[in-house]
XYZ file of N, CA and C in Angstrom:
786
model
N 196.373 -7.756 152.489
C 197.106 -7.553 151.250
C 198.087 -8.712 151.032
N 198.151 -9.208 149.793
C 199.068 -10.317 149.483
C 200.505 -9.898 149.698
N 201.317 -10.869 150.109
C 202.725 -10.587 150.284
C 203.395 -10.322 148.960
N 203.965 -9.119 148.820
C 204.595 -8.705 147.573
C 205.956 -9.349 147.378
N 206.530 -9.874 148.452
C 207.823 -10.533 148.398
C 207.718 -11.925 149.070
N 207.034 -12.857 148.423
C 206.758 -14.140 149.082
C 207.985 -14.962 149.385
N 209.118 -14.673 148.733
C 210.333 -15.441 148.976
C 211.401 -14.654 149.722
N 210.968 -13.580 150.356
C 211.919 -12.805 151.142
C 212.512 -13.684 152.255
N 213.843 -13.625 152.398
C 214.523 -14.411 153.399
C 214.898 -15.798 152.931
N 214.538 -16.170 151.713
C 214.873 -17.478 151.171
C 216.121 -17.385 150.279
N 216.918 -18.455 150.307
C 218.113 -18.534 149.481
C 217.892 -19.618 148.414
N 218.075 -19.239 147.144
C 217.742 -20.157 146.037
C 218.970 -20.371 145.159
N 219.309 -21.635 144.930
C 220.314 -22.007 143.930
C 219.573 -22.274 142.630
N 220.063 -21.685 141.549
C 219.493 -21.922 140.198
C 220.648 -22.312 139.294
N 220.574 -23.498 138.719
C 221.613 -23.942 137.816
C 221.183 -23.601 136.349
N 222.157 -23.516 135.504
C 221.884 -23.106 134.130
C 221.325 -21.701 134.095
N 221.815 -20.834 134.979
C 221.173 -19.528 135.216
C 221.689 -18.442 134.312
N 222.598 -18.740 133.407
C 223.246 -17.680 132.614
C 222.394 -17.245 131.430
N 221.400 -18.030 131.064
C 220.636 -17.687 129.865
C 219.316 -18.393 129.850
N 218.427 -18.039 128.941
C 217.193 -18.787 128.698
C 216.303 -18.912 129.895
N 215.792 -20.088 130.128
C 214.826 -20.393 131.183
C 215.457 -20.146 132.547
N 216.717 -20.593 132.723
C 217.371 -20.428 134.035
C 217.502 -18.993 134.401
N 217.929 -18.165 133.452
C 218.024 -16.709 133.688
C 216.692 -16.125 134.070
N 215.650 -16.500 133.327
C 214.316 -15.954 133.618
C 213.824 -16.337 135.008
N 214.075 -17.579 135.399
C 213.680 -18.041 136.745
C 214.469 -17.286 137.792
N 215.739 -17.103 137.610
C 216.553 -16.371 138.597
C 216.040 -14.950 138.793
N 215.775 -14.278 137.668
C 215.263 -12.900 137.750
C 213.941 -12.843 138.471
N 213.046 -13.816 138.151
C 211.725 -13.790 138.778
C 211.800 -14.090 140.306
N 212.631 -15.049 140.684
C 212.753 -15.359 142.102
C 213.362 -14.199 142.882
N 214.303 -13.492 142.237
C 214.847 -12.302 142.871
C 213.797 -11.237 143.032
N 212.925 -11.072 142.020
C 211.829 -10.117 142.113
C 210.917 -10.435 143.279
N 210.771 -11.761 143.575
C 209.898 -12.161 144.683
C 210.647 -12.183 145.997
N 211.862 -11.665 146.037
C 212.549 -11.452 147.293
C 213.642 -12.446 147.650
N 213.832 -13.504 146.825
C 214.850 -14.473 147.140
C 216.258 -13.948 146.903
N 217.174 -14.483 147.712
C 218.624 -14.262 147.455
C 219.063 -15.380 146.530
N 219.755 -15.015 145.460
C 220.115 -15.973 144.410
C 221.561 -16.403 144.458
N 221.766 -17.707 144.261
C 223.068 -18.273 143.980
C 222.989 -18.805 142.553
N 223.686 -18.180 141.637
C 223.588 -18.468 140.194
C 224.720 -19.427 139.814
N 224.364 -20.480 139.052
C 225.376 -21.441 138.664
C 225.281 -21.711 137.160
N 226.432 -21.764 136.520
C 226.523 -22.136 135.082
C 228.024 -22.272 134.794
N 228.339 -22.587 133.553
C 229.730 -22.824 133.213
C 230.528 -21.535 132.935
N 229.853 -20.485 132.475
C 230.518 -19.270 132.011
C 230.399 -18.145 133.043
N 231.512 -17.761 133.645
C 231.509 -16.755 134.690
C 231.036 -15.392 134.149
N 231.436 -15.053 132.947
C 231.067 -13.738 132.383
C 229.559 -13.606 132.222
N 228.935 -14.653 131.721
C 227.450 -14.633 131.530
C 226.729 -14.577 132.867
N 227.223 -15.313 133.846
C 226.655 -15.280 135.167
C 226.737 -13.916 135.798
N 227.876 -13.255 135.590
C 228.049 -11.919 136.134
C 227.028 -10.927 135.612
N 226.682 -11.088 134.344
C 225.655 -10.224 133.743
C 224.291 -10.407 134.417
N 223.915 -11.655 134.653
C 222.652 -11.940 135.293
C 222.657 -11.432 136.724
N 223.779 -11.636 137.434
C 223.895 -11.141 138.827
C 223.766 -9.608 138.849
N 224.361 -8.933 137.833
C 224.291 -7.501 137.760
C 222.828 -7.035 137.523
N 222.090 -7.798 136.703
C 220.670 -7.425 136.487
C 219.869 -7.521 137.795
N 220.128 -8.561 138.543
C 219.409 -8.759 139.811
C 219.791 -7.648 140.774
N 221.058 -7.314 140.855
C 221.475 -6.280 141.796
C 220.968 -4.902 141.401
N 220.849 -4.661 140.077
C 220.333 -3.371 139.617
C 218.876 -3.186 140.002
N 218.188 -4.306 140.229
C 216.785 -4.259 140.655
C 216.616 -4.267 142.156
N 217.729 -4.161 142.887
C 217.678 -4.137 144.342
C 217.791 -5.515 144.967
N 218.075 -6.561 144.177
C 218.177 -7.897 144.702
C 219.593 -8.281 145.129
N 219.717 -9.482 145.631
C 221.026 -10.022 146.094
C 221.324 -11.267 145.305
N 222.535 -11.317 144.718
C 222.920 -12.479 143.940
C 224.408 -12.705 143.970
N 224.808 -13.926 144.088
C 226.214 -14.309 143.929
C 226.260 -15.383 142.859
N 227.400 -15.622 142.301
C 227.501 -16.605 141.205
C 228.663 -17.577 141.450
N 228.487 -18.786 140.943
C 229.515 -19.805 141.080
C 229.653 -20.484 139.704
N 230.736 -20.226 139.015
C 230.941 -20.829 137.714
C 231.558 -22.237 137.900
N 230.989 -23.185 137.192
C 231.494 -24.551 137.287
C 230.697 -25.467 136.386
N 231.279 -26.608 136.118
C 230.656 -27.598 135.233
C 230.087 -28.750 136.081
N 228.771 -28.871 136.091
C 228.123 -29.873 136.921
C 228.341 -31.279 136.408
N 229.015 -31.423 135.284
C 229.444 -32.766 134.862
C 230.476 -33.354 135.826
N 231.213 -32.469 136.464
C 232.292 -32.912 137.346
C 231.668 -33.315 138.718
N 232.057 -34.445 139.228
C 231.391 -34.987 140.401
C 231.488 -34.106 141.619
N 232.539 -33.260 141.722
C 232.725 -32.437 142.896
C 232.043 -31.067 142.801
N 231.561 -30.708 141.602
C 231.000 -29.355 141.392
C 229.777 -29.077 142.235
N 228.826 -30.004 142.404
C 227.648 -29.728 143.248
C 228.024 -29.424 144.712
N 229.011 -30.166 145.263
C 229.447 -29.885 146.643
C 230.065 -28.506 146.772
N 230.827 -28.134 145.743
C 231.450 -26.806 145.731
C 230.359 -25.729 145.712
N 229.334 -25.943 144.916
C 228.220 -24.993 144.791
C 227.457 -24.847 146.107
N 227.161 -25.958 146.743
C 226.446 -25.942 148.030
C 227.293 -25.239 149.093
N 228.571 -25.559 149.166
C 229.447 -24.924 150.151
C 229.511 -23.413 149.932
N 229.570 -22.979 148.661
C 229.615 -21.583 148.375
C 228.360 -20.854 148.834
N 227.201 -21.504 148.595
C 225.921 -20.909 149.004
C 225.883 -20.757 150.507
N 226.372 -21.759 151.274
C 226.357 -21.690 152.717
C 227.323 -20.643 153.257
N 228.482 -20.559 152.632
C 229.491 -19.577 153.066
C 228.968 -18.154 152.818
N 228.347 -17.934 151.679
C 227.923 -16.595 151.299
C 226.623 -16.182 151.998
N 225.704 -17.162 152.202
C 224.369 -16.810 152.668
C 223.846 -17.590 153.862
N 224.578 -18.643 154.295
C 224.257 -19.324 155.554
C 223.136 -20.310 155.487
N 222.471 -20.499 154.330
C 221.335 -21.398 154.258
C 221.016 -21.688 152.805
N 220.207 -22.785 152.614
C 219.680 -23.098 151.297
C 218.217 -23.477 151.482
N 217.344 -22.778 150.791
C 215.885 -23.040 150.882
C 215.306 -23.616 149.594
N 215.962 -23.321 148.480
C 215.438 -23.729 147.168
C 216.538 -24.188 146.268
N 216.344 -25.258 145.577
C 217.227 -25.703 144.501
C 216.418 -25.854 143.237
N 216.839 -25.158 142.192
C 216.197 -25.292 140.882
C 217.222 -25.962 139.967
N 216.923 -27.219 139.639
C 217.773 -27.998 138.720
C 217.355 -27.688 137.287
N 218.116 -26.811 136.626
C 217.768 -26.399 135.240
C 218.871 -26.699 134.269
N 220.071 -26.963 134.727
C 221.179 -27.128 133.794
C 221.028 -28.416 132.998
N 221.453 -28.375 131.746
C 221.545 -29.600 130.971
C 221.024 -29.485 129.555
N 221.826 -29.941 128.643
C 221.425 -30.021 127.236
C 221.966 -31.354 126.723
N 221.231 -31.943 125.788
C 221.665 -33.243 125.229
C 221.744 -33.135 123.722
N 222.540 -33.985 123.128
C 222.773 -33.966 121.692
C 221.626 -34.595 120.917
N 221.150 -33.916 119.905
C 220.151 -34.511 119.022
C 220.815 -35.190 117.844
N 220.067 -36.046 117.167
C 220.607 -36.679 115.964
C 220.080 -38.057 115.739
N 220.493 -38.650 114.652
C 220.107 -40.025 114.285
C 220.650 -40.991 115.348
N 219.806 -41.813 115.851
C 220.205 -42.781 116.888
C 221.461 -43.562 116.522
N 221.536 -43.986 115.277
C 222.647 -44.851 114.868
C 223.961 -44.092 114.761
N 223.882 -42.782 114.769
C 225.076 -41.956 114.656
C 225.556 -41.392 116.023
N 224.722 -41.571 117.040
C 225.098 -41.063 118.357
C 226.008 -42.039 119.061
N 227.074 -41.573 119.646
C 228.077 -42.411 120.271
C 227.858 -42.617 121.766
N 228.592 -43.540 122.342
C 228.557 -43.720 123.774
C 228.925 -42.421 124.499
N 229.892 -41.722 123.962
C 230.333 -40.472 124.577
C 229.186 -39.435 124.593
N 228.393 -39.425 123.531
C 227.258 -38.515 123.486
C 226.213 -38.858 124.584
N 225.981 -40.155 124.725
C 225.012 -40.559 125.763
C 225.524 -40.279 127.164
N 226.801 -40.602 127.415
C 227.366 -40.342 128.718
C 227.381 -38.888 129.092
N 227.636 -38.029 128.072
C 227.652 -36.596 128.316
C 226.238 -36.087 128.656
N 225.242 -36.626 127.980
C 223.877 -36.220 128.248
C 223.434 -36.515 129.695
N 223.778 -37.720 130.148
C 223.442 -38.080 131.530
C 224.301 -37.374 132.558
N 225.571 -37.105 132.218
C 226.483 -36.509 133.194
C 226.010 -35.139 133.687
N 225.561 -34.290 132.790
C 225.170 -32.943 133.178
C 223.742 -32.895 133.730
N 222.779 -33.301 132.954
C 221.398 -33.065 133.364
C 220.928 -33.993 134.453
N 221.205 -35.279 134.320
C 220.725 -36.257 135.302
C 221.631 -36.289 136.536
N 222.904 -36.619 136.372
C 223.790 -36.775 137.519
C 224.081 -35.416 138.167
N 224.102 -34.341 137.378
C 224.244 -33.010 137.988
C 223.118 -32.728 138.943
N 221.902 -33.041 138.552
C 220.742 -32.818 139.429
C 220.743 -33.744 140.641
N 221.100 -35.012 140.422
C 221.137 -35.987 141.520
C 222.159 -35.516 142.576
N 223.354 -35.173 142.098
C 224.422 -34.816 143.046
C 224.136 -33.526 143.747
N 223.600 -32.526 143.034
C 223.294 -31.270 143.700
C 222.176 -31.439 144.724
N 221.147 -32.159 144.352
C 220.044 -32.399 145.303
C 220.533 -33.142 146.532
N 221.333 -34.143 146.344
C 221.895 -34.899 147.479
C 222.738 -34.007 148.391
N 223.563 -33.160 147.789
C 224.449 -32.293 148.581
C 223.618 -31.249 149.378
N 222.540 -30.771 148.765
C 221.743 -29.713 149.392
C 220.675 -30.281 150.323
N 220.351 -31.544 150.209
C 219.164 -32.110 150.926
C 219.195 -31.860 152.451
N 220.292 -32.127 153.164
C 220.234 -31.872 154.626
C 219.853 -30.450 154.991
N 220.303 -29.485 154.149
C 220.021 -28.070 154.375
C 218.584 -27.757 154.015
N 218.104 -28.381 152.946
C 216.705 -28.219 152.567
C 215.798 -28.821 153.609
N 216.162 -29.964 154.132
C 215.393 -30.605 155.199
C 215.299 -29.738 156.444
N 216.428 -29.128 156.797
C 216.450 -28.281 157.996
C 215.555 -27.057 157.845
N 215.380 -26.578 156.605
C 214.619 -25.360 156.378
C 213.244 -25.643 155.740
N 212.877 -26.933 155.611
C 211.664 -27.328 154.939
C 211.580 -26.635 153.584
N 212.629 -26.876 152.799
C 212.767 -26.194 151.519
C 212.126 -26.911 150.350
N 212.571 -26.516 149.135
C 211.947 -26.981 147.910
C 212.981 -27.321 146.852
N 212.692 -28.357 146.089
C 213.448 -28.720 144.913
C 212.506 -28.659 143.695
N 212.927 -27.899 142.673
C 212.176 -27.832 141.440
C 213.086 -28.187 140.279
N 212.707 -29.213 139.504
C 213.530 -29.602 138.368
C 212.855 -29.124 137.075
N 213.612 -28.504 136.211
C 213.118 -28.099 134.896
C 213.598 -29.177 133.931
N 212.666 -29.996 133.517
C 213.020 -31.201 132.738
C 212.707 -30.999 131.261
N 211.505 -31.375 130.811
C 211.142 -31.183 129.407
C 210.160 -32.225 128.948
N 209.263 -31.833 128.047
C 208.244 -32.749 127.550
C 208.828 -33.900 126.771
N 210.090 -33.783 126.351
C 210.780 -34.871 125.640
C 210.855 -36.126 126.471
N 210.692 -36.008 127.781
C 210.666 -37.212 128.638
C 209.459 -38.053 128.386
N 208.404 -37.474 127.831
C 207.192 -38.249 127.526
C 207.080 -38.504 126.004
N 207.409 -37.499 125.180
C 207.253 -37.616 123.761
C 208.555 -37.148 123.099
N 209.566 -38.026 123.076
C 210.890 -37.607 122.666
C 211.082 -37.347 121.159
N 210.492 -38.137 120.279
C 210.712 -38.020 118.858
C 212.013 -38.692 118.434
N 212.134 -38.951 117.155
C 213.258 -39.761 116.631
C 214.634 -39.093 116.770
N 214.663 -37.790 116.826
C 215.949 -37.096 116.918
C 216.369 -36.819 118.326
N 215.593 -37.308 119.276
C 215.789 -36.940 120.681
C 215.878 -38.173 121.576
N 216.568 -39.195 121.100
C 216.679 -40.455 121.858
C 217.451 -40.218 123.154
N 218.523 -39.457 123.096
C 219.304 -39.182 124.337
C 218.496 -38.301 125.274
N 218.009 -37.178 124.758
C 217.281 -36.224 125.572
C 216.013 -36.853 126.213
N 215.284 -37.632 125.401
C 214.085 -38.247 125.896
C 214.405 -39.234 127.029
N 215.484 -39.995 126.851
C 215.876 -40.973 127.885
C 216.348 -40.267 129.163
N 217.159 -39.217 128.973
C 217.637 -38.461 130.147
C 216.468 -37.793 130.862
N 215.553 -37.177 130.113
C 214.420 -36.514 130.739
C 213.506 -37.509 131.447
N 213.330 -38.669 130.842
C 212.534 -39.706 131.483
C 213.122 -40.129 132.804
N 214.449 -40.268 132.843
C 215.131 -40.606 134.082
C 214.962 -39.514 135.125
N 215.048 -38.238 134.682
C 214.842 -37.145 135.591
C 213.443 -37.121 136.164
N 212.445 -37.418 135.357
C 211.075 -37.430 135.859
C 210.847 -38.564 136.882
N 211.435 -39.713 136.606
C 211.358 -40.797 137.565
C 212.049 -40.433 138.863
N 213.190 -39.785 138.760
C 213.910 -39.337 139.975
C 213.033 -38.388 140.784
N 212.392 -37.415 140.115
C 211.537 -36.447 140.832
C 210.393 -37.179 141.537
N 209.781 -38.132 140.922
C 208.688 -38.872 141.564
C 209.171 -39.625 142.804
N 210.308 -40.316 142.681
C 210.842 -41.064 143.820
C 211.260 -40.086 144.937
N 211.891 -38.990 144.543
C 212.364 -38.058 145.528
C 211.234 -37.338 146.257
N 210.078 -37.186 145.558
C 208.947 -36.522 146.216
C 208.441 -37.337 147.393
N 208.550 -38.670 147.325
C 208.129 -39.506 148.446
C 209.099 -39.334 149.641
N 210.386 -39.187 149.315
C 211.364 -38.919 150.358
C 211.094 -37.527 150.967
N 210.684 -36.623 150.090
C 210.365 -35.265 150.536
C 209.216 -35.228 151.512
N 208.214 -36.080 151.317
C 207.084 -36.161 152.239
C 207.630 -36.549 153.627
N 208.539 -37.528 153.649
C 209.134 -37.943 154.895
C 209.965 -36.866 155.576
N 210.723 -36.115 154.759
C 211.648 -35.146 155.301
C 211.169 -33.693 155.294
N 209.994 -33.470 154.801
C 209.444 -32.105 154.780
C 209.995 -31.234 153.678
N 210.426 -31.828 152.573
C 210.979 -31.087 151.441
C 210.017 -31.199 150.263
N 209.636 -30.046 149.695
C 208.746 -30.047 148.516
C 209.546 -30.381 147.266
N 209.006 -31.282 146.436
C 209.686 -31.711 145.235
C 208.714 -31.746 144.052
N 209.016 -31.002 142.995
C 208.152 -30.990 141.798
C 208.975 -30.765 140.542
N 208.345 -30.856 139.386
C 209.049 -30.627 138.135
C 208.167 -29.905 137.145
N 208.770 -29.086 136.293
C 208.108 -28.459 135.120
C 208.728 -29.061 133.879
N 207.874 -29.406 132.947
C 208.338 -29.913 131.633
C 208.056 -28.882 130.534
N 208.981 -27.982 130.284
C 208.728 -27.034 129.218
C 208.714 -27.694 127.839
N 207.918 -27.138 126.961
C 207.887 -27.608 125.580
C 208.683 -26.676 124.667
N 208.002 -26.134 123.684
C 208.679 -25.248 122.729
C 208.718 -23.843 123.321
N 209.934 -23.492 123.842
C 210.153 -22.214 124.485
C 211.175 -21.444 123.651
N 210.977 -20.147 123.465
C 211.832 -19.360 122.607
C 213.171 -19.022 123.330
N 214.007 -20.017 123.384
C 215.362 -19.830 123.933
C 216.342 -19.829 122.778
N 217.573 -19.488 123.090
C 218.609 -19.497 122.070
C 218.780 -20.899 121.437
N 218.711 -21.911 122.295
C 218.861 -23.263 121.817
C 217.745 -23.657 120.852
N 216.501 -23.253 121.188
C 215.375 -23.562 120.322
C 215.523 -22.822 118.993
N 215.915 -21.567 119.059
C 216.084 -20.791 117.808
C 217.155 -21.378 116.928
N 218.221 -21.922 117.542
C 219.265 -22.590 116.762
C 218.713 -23.846 116.082
N 217.834 -24.572 116.759
C 217.223 -25.749 116.160
C 216.348 -25.373 114.982
N 215.603 -24.268 115.117
C 214.758 -23.786 114.005
C 215.635 -23.405 112.828
N 216.737 -22.702 113.074
C 217.630 -22.300 111.984
C 218.208 -23.535 111.261
N 218.561 -24.544 112.026
C 219.117 -25.772 111.453
C 218.067 -26.466 110.567
N 216.812 -26.503 111.047
C 215.753 -27.106 110.254
C 215.470 -26.306 109.003
N 215.502 -24.989 109.124
C 215.271 -24.125 107.952
C 216.339 -24.340 106.901
N 217.612 -24.443 107.350
C 218.704 -24.682 106.402
C 218.568 -26.062 105.748
N 218.191 -27.064 106.519
C 218.054 -28.400 105.978
C 216.947 -28.509 104.940
N 215.853 -27.773 105.172
C 214.689 -27.841 104.263
C 214.729 -26.763 103.201
N 215.683 -25.825 103.305
C 215.788 -24.785 102.290
C 214.622 -23.799 102.362
N 214.140 -23.496 103.586
C 213.065 -22.571 103.751
C 213.494 -21.491 104.736
N 212.635 -20.474 104.895
C 212.964 -19.371 105.823
C 212.768 -19.854 107.271
N 213.356 -19.123 108.191
C 213.194 -19.437 109.612
C 211.733 -19.349 110.042
N 211.020 -18.350 109.496
C 209.625 -18.188 109.834
C 208.780 -19.395 109.360
N 209.102 -19.876 108.163
C 208.403 -21.057 107.642
C 208.676 -22.284 108.517
N 209.947 -22.477 108.862
C 210.294 -23.597 109.699
C 209.634 -23.491 111.055
N 209.543 -22.287 111.609
C 208.880 -22.082 112.889
C 207.424 -22.458 112.781
N 206.735 -21.969 111.751
C 205.312 -22.243 111.571
C 205.081 -23.734 111.427
N 205.985 -24.435 110.763
C 205.852 -25.906 110.591
C 205.972 -26.616 111.935
N 206.930 -26.168 112.752
C 207.130 -26.770 114.086
C 205.885 -26.586 114.945
N 205.311 -25.366 114.915
C 204.165 -25.080 115.751
C 202.944 -25.924 115.271
N 202.801 -26.040 113.932
C 201.674 -26.821 113.375
C 201.797 -28.289 113.756
N 202.975 -28.879 113.583
C 203.186 -30.272 113.884
C 203.019 -30.589 115.367
N 203.393 -29.645 116.204
C 203.304 -29.839 117.661
C 201.873 -29.663 118.176
N 201.000 -29.135 117.329
C 199.597 -28.898 117.732
C 199.523 -28.014 118.962
N 200.254 -26.887 118.911
C 200.245 -25.947 120.030
C 199.735 -24.587 119.563
N 199.336 -23.781 120.508
C 198.789 -22.454 120.179
C 199.902 -21.502 119.736
N 201.002 -21.524 120.443
C 202.109 -20.584 120.183
C 203.375 -21.051 120.886
N 204.461 -20.405 120.549
C 205.708 -20.648 121.302
C 205.608 -20.042 122.703
N 206.250 -20.666 123.640
C 206.308 -20.106 124.982
C 207.555 -19.211 125.100
N 207.527 -18.376 126.116
C 208.660 -17.530 126.438
C 209.288 -18.020 127.730
N 210.593 -17.803 127.956
C 211.195 -18.201 129.232
C 210.480 -17.692 130.423
N 209.886 -16.501 130.317
C 209.147 -15.896 131.432
C 207.903 -16.699 131.781
N 207.308 -17.415 130.813
C 206.157 -18.251 131.124
C 206.550 -19.362 132.095
N 207.698 -19.944 131.858
C 208.211 -20.999 132.751
C 208.569 -20.386 134.084
N 209.192 -19.228 134.081
C 209.627 -18.583 135.317
C 208.421 -18.211 136.201
N 207.322 -17.766 135.561
C 206.135 -17.419 136.351
C 205.539 -18.636 137.074
N 205.528 -19.773 136.351
C 205.018 -21.014 136.959
C 205.973 -21.460 138.049
N 207.272 -21.376 137.814
C 208.243 -21.748 138.827
C 208.063 -20.936 140.100
N 207.868 -19.632 139.919
C 207.698 -18.735 141.098
C 206.455 -19.155 141.912
N 205.381 -19.503 141.217
C 204.210 -19.908 141.944
C 204.461 -21.246 142.706
N 205.085 -22.226 142.054
C 205.325 -23.509 142.683
C 206.190 -23.339 143.940
N 207.142 -22.406 143.866
C 208.061 -22.228 144.965
C 207.550 -21.260 146.046
N 206.406 -20.700 145.805
C 205.807 -19.739 146.783
C 205.103 -20.493 147.893
N 204.848 -19.834 149.021
C 204.131 -20.472 150.119
C 202.740 -20.925 149.701
N 202.112 -20.263 148.755
C 200.752 -20.579 148.348
C 200.624 -21.996 147.724
N 201.697 -22.552 147.209
C 201.592 -23.828 146.547
C 202.298 -24.951 147.321
N 202.435 -24.773 148.597
C 203.139 -25.761 149.419
C 202.472 -27.116 149.361
N 201.191 -27.136 149.088
C 200.448 -28.407 149.012
C 200.852 -29.261 147.808
N 201.483 -28.610 146.816
C 201.843 -29.348 145.581
C 203.100 -30.188 145.866
N 203.011 -31.485 145.581
C 204.108 -32.392 145.836
C 204.136 -33.507 144.789
N 205.290 -33.718 144.176
C 205.421 -34.803 143.191
C 204.751 -34.509 141.866
N 204.468 -33.263 141.536
C 203.785 -32.928 140.305
C 204.776 -32.814 139.167
N 204.396 -33.354 138.032
C 205.155 -33.236 136.765
C 204.282 -32.417 135.825
N 204.592 -31.133 135.675
C 203.690 -30.223 134.964
C 204.226 -29.955 133.573
N 203.465 -30.394 132.563
C 203.818 -30.112 131.165
C 203.347 -28.711 130.795
N 204.237 -27.925 130.212
C 203.921 -26.569 129.818
C 204.384 -26.347 128.413
N 203.429 -26.339 127.448
C 203.810 -26.273 126.056
C 202.831 -25.514 125.219
N 203.168 -24.247 124.955
C 202.399 -23.442 124.009
C 200.917 -23.333 124.261
N 200.528 -23.146 125.512
C 199.140 -23.021 125.837
C 198.474 -24.289 126.334
N 199.197 -25.420 126.253
C 198.694 -26.710 126.777
C 199.417 -27.026 128.079
N 198.693 -27.114 129.156
C 199.296 -27.448 130.448
C 198.613 -28.656 131.026
N 199.425 -29.606 131.465
C 198.894 -30.855 132.070
C 199.750 -31.236 133.239
N 199.120 -31.659 134.318
C 199.819 -32.084 135.541
C 199.598 -33.536 135.776
N 200.684 -34.251 136.073
C 200.585 -35.689 136.422
C 201.183 -35.868 137.811
């Protein structure tokens, strides 16, 4: 019989865990038996996710903090070790970047985009690496298809995502040396609060309904349908399970029924 709790005994840090994809991943990993360390900026939202996990019989603690700050990843790693004694999994999910006309985006906008998503992931991975190495653990980065096909309104996000993908590829070679699994998922159009806000903005700009704007986005993207956060979480759970240990350095695009691995 297959192991019903493939991650039992594992400790997983998930950033950006208070909502959307991060929340869905945290809930799924807890379902698979992992102990969760939840990280995001808002303590109240994290507490709600932790409560969901605990109500299902899981174990979760939370650490509120802003990964833009250089010391935040070290604080998060230390908290995980104090509370649970080990780190087996790091899911780098935190990070949003400003959209807009390239000529209107400022240096501050660019610096903010890199500070959270790119440097947050770099610093957290570096802080956790010795512990991941000791446990032959895993790093999974949730990046985004904008790293390959950014579009004119996504110059910052595309550049940041591209840097994250390059980082994952380089880190996967180090992982081979140190026994740490390293991979990435690139979600496309996923029904998160952020995506729905983008749809609403487009609808207002074009003077159409949200449903019309949504249909236009789906048509232009040449996808079957919108994804749900749980679709990403299910793939993340498989990648982090013992069954997929052979997977290393994969950049998996997941967008509305189209999946591609590089």
